[in-house]
PDB file of C-alpha atoms and ligand atoms in Angstrom:
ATOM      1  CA  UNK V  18      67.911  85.911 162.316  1.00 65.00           C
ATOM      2  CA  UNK V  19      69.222  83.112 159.435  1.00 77.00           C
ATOM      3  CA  UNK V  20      72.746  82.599 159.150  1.00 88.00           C
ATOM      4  CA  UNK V  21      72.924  81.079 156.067  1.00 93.00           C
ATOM      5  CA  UNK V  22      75.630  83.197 154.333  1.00 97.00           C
ATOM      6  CA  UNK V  23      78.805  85.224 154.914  1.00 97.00           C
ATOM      7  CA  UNK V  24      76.499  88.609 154.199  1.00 96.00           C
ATOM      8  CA  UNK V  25      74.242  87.344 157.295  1.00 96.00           C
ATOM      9  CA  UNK V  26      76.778  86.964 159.472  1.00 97.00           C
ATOM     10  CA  UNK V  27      78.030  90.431 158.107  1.00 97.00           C
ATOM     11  CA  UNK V  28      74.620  92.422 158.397  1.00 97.00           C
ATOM     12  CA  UNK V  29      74.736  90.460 162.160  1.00 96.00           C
ATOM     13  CA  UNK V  30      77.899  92.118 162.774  1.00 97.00           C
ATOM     14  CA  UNK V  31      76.808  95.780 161.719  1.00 98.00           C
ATOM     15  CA  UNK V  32      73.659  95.650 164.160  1.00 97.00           C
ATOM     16  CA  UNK V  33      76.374  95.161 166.533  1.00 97.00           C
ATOM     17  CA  UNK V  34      78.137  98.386 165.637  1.00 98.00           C
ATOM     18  CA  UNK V  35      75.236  99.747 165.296  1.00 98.00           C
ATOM     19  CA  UNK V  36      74.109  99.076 168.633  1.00 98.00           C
ATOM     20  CA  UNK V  37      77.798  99.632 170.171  1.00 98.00           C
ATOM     21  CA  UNK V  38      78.264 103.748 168.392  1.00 98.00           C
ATOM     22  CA  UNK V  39      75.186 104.155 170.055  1.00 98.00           C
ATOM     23  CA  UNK V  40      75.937 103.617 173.674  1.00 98.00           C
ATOM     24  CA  UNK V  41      78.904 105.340 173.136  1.00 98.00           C
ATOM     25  CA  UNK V  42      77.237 108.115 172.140  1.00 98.00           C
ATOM     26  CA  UNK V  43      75.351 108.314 175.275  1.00 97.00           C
ATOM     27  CA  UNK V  44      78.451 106.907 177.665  1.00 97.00           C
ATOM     28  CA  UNK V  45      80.996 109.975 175.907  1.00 98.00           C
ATOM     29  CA  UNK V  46      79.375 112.726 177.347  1.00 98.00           C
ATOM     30  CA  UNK V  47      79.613 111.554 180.593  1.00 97.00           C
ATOM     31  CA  UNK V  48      83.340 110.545 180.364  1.00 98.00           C
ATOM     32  CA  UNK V  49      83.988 114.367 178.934  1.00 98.00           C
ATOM     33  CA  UNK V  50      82.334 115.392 182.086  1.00 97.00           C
ATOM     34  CA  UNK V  51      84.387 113.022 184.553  1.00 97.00           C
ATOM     35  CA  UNK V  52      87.695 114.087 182.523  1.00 97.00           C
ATOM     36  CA  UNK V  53      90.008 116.856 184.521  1.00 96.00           C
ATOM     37  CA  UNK V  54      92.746 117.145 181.608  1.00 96.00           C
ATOM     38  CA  UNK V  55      92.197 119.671 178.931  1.00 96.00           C
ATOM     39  CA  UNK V  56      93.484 117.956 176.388  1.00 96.00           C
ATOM     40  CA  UNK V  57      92.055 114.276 176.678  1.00 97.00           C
ATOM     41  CA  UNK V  58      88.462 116.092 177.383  1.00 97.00           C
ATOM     42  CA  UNK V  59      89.015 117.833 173.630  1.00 97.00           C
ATOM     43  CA  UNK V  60      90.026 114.509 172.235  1.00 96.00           C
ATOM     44  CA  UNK V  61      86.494 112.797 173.591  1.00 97.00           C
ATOM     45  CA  UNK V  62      84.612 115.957 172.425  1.00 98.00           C
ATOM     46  CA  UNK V  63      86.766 114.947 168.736  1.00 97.00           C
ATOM     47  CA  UNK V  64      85.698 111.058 169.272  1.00 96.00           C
ATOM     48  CA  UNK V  65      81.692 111.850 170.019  1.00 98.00           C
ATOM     49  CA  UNK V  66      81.923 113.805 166.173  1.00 98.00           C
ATOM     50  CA  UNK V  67      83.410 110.777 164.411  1.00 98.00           C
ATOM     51  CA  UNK V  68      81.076 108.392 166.242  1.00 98.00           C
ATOM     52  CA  UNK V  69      78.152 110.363 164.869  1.00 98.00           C
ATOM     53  CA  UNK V  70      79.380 110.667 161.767  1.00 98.00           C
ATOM     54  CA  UNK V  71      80.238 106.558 162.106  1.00 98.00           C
ATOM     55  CA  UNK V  72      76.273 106.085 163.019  1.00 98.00           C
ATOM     56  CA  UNK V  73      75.517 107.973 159.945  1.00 98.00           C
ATOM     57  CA  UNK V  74      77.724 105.991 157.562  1.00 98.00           C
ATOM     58  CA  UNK V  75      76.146 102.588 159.276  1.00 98.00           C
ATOM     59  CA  UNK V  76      73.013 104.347 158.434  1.00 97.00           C
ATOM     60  CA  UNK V  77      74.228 104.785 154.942  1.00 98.00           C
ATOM     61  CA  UNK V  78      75.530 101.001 154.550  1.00 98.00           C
ATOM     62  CA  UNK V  79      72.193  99.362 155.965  1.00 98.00           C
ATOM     63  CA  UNK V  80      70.748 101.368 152.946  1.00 97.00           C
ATOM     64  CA  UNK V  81      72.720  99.642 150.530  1.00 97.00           C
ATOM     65  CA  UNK V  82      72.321  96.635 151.703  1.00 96.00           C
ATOM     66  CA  UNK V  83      68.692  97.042 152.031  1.00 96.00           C
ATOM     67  CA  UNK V  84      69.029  95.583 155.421  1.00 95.00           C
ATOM     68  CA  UNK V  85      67.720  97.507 158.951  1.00 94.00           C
ATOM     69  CA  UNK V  86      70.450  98.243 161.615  1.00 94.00           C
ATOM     70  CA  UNK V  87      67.447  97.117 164.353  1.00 91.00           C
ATOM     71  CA  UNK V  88      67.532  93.834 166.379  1.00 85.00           C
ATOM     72  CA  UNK V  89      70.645  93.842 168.798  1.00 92.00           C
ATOM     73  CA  UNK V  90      72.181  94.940 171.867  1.00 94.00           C
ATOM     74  CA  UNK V  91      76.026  94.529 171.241  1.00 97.00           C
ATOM     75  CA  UNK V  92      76.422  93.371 175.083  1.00 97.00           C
ATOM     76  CA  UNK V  93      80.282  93.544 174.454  1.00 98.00           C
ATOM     77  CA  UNK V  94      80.082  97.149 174.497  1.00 98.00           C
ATOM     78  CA  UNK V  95      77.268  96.879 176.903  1.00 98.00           C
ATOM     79  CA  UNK V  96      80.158  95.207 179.374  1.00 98.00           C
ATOM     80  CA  UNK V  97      82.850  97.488 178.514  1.00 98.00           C
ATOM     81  CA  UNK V  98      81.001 100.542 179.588  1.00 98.00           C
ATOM     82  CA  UNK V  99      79.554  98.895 182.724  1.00 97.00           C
ATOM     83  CA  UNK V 100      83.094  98.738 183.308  1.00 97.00           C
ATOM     84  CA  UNK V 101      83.591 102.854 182.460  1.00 97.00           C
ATOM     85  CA  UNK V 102      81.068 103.734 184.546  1.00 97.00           C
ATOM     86  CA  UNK V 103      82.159 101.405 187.776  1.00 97.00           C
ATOM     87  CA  UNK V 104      85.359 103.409 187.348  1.00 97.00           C
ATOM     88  CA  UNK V 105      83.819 106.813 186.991  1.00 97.00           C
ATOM     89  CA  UNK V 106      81.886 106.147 190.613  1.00 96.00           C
ATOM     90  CA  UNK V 107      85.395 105.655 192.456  1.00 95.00           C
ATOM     91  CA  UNK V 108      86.303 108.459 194.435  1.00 94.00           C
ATOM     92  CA  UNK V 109      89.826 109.279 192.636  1.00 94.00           C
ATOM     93  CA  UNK V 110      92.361 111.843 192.541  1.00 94.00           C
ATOM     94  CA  UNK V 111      91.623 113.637 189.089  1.00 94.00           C
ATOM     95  CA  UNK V 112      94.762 112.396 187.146  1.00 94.00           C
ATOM     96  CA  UNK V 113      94.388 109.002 188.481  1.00 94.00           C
ATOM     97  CA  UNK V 114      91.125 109.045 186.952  1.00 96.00           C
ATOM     98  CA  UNK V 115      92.124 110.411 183.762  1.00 96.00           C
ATOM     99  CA  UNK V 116      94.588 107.716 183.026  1.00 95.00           C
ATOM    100  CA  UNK V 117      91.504 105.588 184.424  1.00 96.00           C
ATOM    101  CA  UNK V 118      88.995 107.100 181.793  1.00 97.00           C
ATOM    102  CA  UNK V 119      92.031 106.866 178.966  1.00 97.00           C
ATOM    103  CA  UNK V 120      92.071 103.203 179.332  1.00 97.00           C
ATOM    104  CA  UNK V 121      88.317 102.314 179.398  1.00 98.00           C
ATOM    105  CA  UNK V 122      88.158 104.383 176.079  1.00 98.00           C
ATOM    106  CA  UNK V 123      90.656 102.314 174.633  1.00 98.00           C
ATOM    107  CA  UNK V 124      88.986  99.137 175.848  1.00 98.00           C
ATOM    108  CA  UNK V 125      86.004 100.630 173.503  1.00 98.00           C
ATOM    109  CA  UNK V 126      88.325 101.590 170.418  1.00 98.00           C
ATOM    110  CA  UNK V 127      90.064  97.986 170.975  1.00 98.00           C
ATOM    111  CA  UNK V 128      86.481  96.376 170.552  1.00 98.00           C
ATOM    112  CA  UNK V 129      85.281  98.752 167.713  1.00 98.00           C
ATOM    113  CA  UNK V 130      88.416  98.130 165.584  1.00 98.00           C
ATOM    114  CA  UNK V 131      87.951  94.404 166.041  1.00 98.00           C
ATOM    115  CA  UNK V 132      84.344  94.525 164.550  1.00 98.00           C
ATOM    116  CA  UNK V 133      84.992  96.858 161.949  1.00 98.00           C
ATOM    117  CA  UNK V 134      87.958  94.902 160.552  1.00 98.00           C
ATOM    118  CA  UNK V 135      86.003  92.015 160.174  1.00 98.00           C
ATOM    119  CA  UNK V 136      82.982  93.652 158.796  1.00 98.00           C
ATOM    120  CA  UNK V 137      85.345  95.778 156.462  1.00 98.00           C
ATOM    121  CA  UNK V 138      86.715  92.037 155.546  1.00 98.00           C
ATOM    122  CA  UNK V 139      83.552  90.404 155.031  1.00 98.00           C
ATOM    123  CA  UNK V 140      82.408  93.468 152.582  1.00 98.00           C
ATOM    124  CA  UNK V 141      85.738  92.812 150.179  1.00 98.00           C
ATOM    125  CA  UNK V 142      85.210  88.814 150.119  1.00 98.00           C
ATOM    126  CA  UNK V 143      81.707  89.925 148.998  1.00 98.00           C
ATOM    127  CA  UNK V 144      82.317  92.374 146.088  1.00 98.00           C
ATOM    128  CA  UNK V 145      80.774  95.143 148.039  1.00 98.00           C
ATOM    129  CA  UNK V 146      83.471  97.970 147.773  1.00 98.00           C
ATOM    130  CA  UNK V 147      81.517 100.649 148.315  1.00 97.00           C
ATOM    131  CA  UNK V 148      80.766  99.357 151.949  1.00 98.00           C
ATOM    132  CA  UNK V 149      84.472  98.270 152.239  1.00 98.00           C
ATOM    133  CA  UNK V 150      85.630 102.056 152.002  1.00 98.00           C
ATOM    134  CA  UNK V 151      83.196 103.438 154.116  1.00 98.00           C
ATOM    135  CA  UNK V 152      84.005 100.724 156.986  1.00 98.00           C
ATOM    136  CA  UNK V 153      87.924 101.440 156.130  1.00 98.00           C
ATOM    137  CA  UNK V 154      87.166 105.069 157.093  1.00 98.00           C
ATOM    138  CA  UNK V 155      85.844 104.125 160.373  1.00 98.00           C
ATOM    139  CA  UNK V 156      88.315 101.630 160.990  1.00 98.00           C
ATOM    140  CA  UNK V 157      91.127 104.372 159.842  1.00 98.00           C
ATOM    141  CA  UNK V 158      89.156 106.864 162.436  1.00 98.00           C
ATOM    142  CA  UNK V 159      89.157 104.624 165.115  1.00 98.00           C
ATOM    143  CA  UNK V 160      92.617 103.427 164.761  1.00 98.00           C
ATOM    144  CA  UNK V 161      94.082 107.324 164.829  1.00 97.00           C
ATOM    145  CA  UNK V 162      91.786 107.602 168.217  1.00 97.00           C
ATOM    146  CA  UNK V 163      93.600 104.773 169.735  1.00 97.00           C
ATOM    147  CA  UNK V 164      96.900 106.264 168.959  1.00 97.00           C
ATOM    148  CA  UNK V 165      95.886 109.874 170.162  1.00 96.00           C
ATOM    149  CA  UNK V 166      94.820 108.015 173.555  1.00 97.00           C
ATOM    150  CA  UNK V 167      97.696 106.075 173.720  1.00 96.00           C
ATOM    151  CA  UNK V 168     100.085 109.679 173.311  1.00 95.00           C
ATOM    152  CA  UNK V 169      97.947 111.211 176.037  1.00 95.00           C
ATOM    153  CA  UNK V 170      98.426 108.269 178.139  1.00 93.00           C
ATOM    154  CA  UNK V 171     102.201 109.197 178.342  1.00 91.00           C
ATOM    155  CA  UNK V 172     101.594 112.772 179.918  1.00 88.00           C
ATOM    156  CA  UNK V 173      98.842 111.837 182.356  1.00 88.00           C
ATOM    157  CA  UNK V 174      99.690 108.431 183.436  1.00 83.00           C
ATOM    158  CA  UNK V 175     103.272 109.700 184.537  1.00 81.00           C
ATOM    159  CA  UNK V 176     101.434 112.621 186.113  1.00 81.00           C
ATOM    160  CA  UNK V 177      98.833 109.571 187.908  1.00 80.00           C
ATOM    161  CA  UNK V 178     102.058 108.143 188.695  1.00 83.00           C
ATOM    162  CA  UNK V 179     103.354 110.881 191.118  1.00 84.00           C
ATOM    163  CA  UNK V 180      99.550 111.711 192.672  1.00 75.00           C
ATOM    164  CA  UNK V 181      98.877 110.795 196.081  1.00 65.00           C
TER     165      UNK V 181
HETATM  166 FE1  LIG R 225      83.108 104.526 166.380  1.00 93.21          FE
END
């Protein structure tokens, strides 16, 4: 596609996310599944909500834009769940893999926040507010799932800690 402008590289971006909520769609309910802890399985059941309601405000923001979400395969995320489901194949005690399955989902909130920063970024340098806030609630989303895992990661990675 051109790259002529900062709204290019922008729209480039969102096909990204675009691409990226929607293997995590399909990678979540596996990892709810795989997950033995009450607790971190009701926080992924929480997480596949927001990321359809995150789908649906991409949806929302290609609208405005005029622009279609089509044309890439964010191969970040397609890496960092590759790397999910390597783990999910090991044979590990359950805790060990919870504290396993903690950490891969941050590796895919880590990558989310860092494109939707930038694209909320891009949005304000270009006037478009109305984008801006719904990216900022995504971001803010996102953000507050990071924390939650990194809480849980307390409990179960002690508990990891003392398996075996
Ligand atoms: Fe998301």
């Amino acid at each position: 596609m051109e790259m002529q402008s900062l709204q290019d590289l922008m729209i480039d971006e969102l096909r990204d996310l675009y691409s990226a909520e929607n293997q995590i769609l399909k990678a979540l309910p596996k990892m709810i599944k795989k997950a033995t802890a009450p607790e971190l399985k009701q926080g992924f059941e929480k997480h596949l909500r927001e990321t359809e309601g995150h789908v649906e405000r991409l949806d929302k923001i290609f609208q405005q834009l005029d622009a279609s979400h089509r044309g890439k395969k964010c191969k970040g995320m397609e890496g960092i769940i590759e790397d999910g489901k390597e783990l999910m194949e090991e044979d590990a005690d359950p805790e060990v893999m919870d504290a396993g399955l903690i950490g891969a989902a941050q590796h895919v909130e880590h990558y989310e926040m860092a494109g939707y920063g930038c694209v909320r970024t891009y949005s304000e340098l270009l006037g478009l507010s109305d984008v801006a806030k719904l990216l900022q609630k995504t971001l803010d989303e996102e953000k507050a799932t990071d924390q939650k895992l990194t809480e849980l990661s307390r409990q179960i990675n002690v508990k990891a800690e003392k398996a075996a």
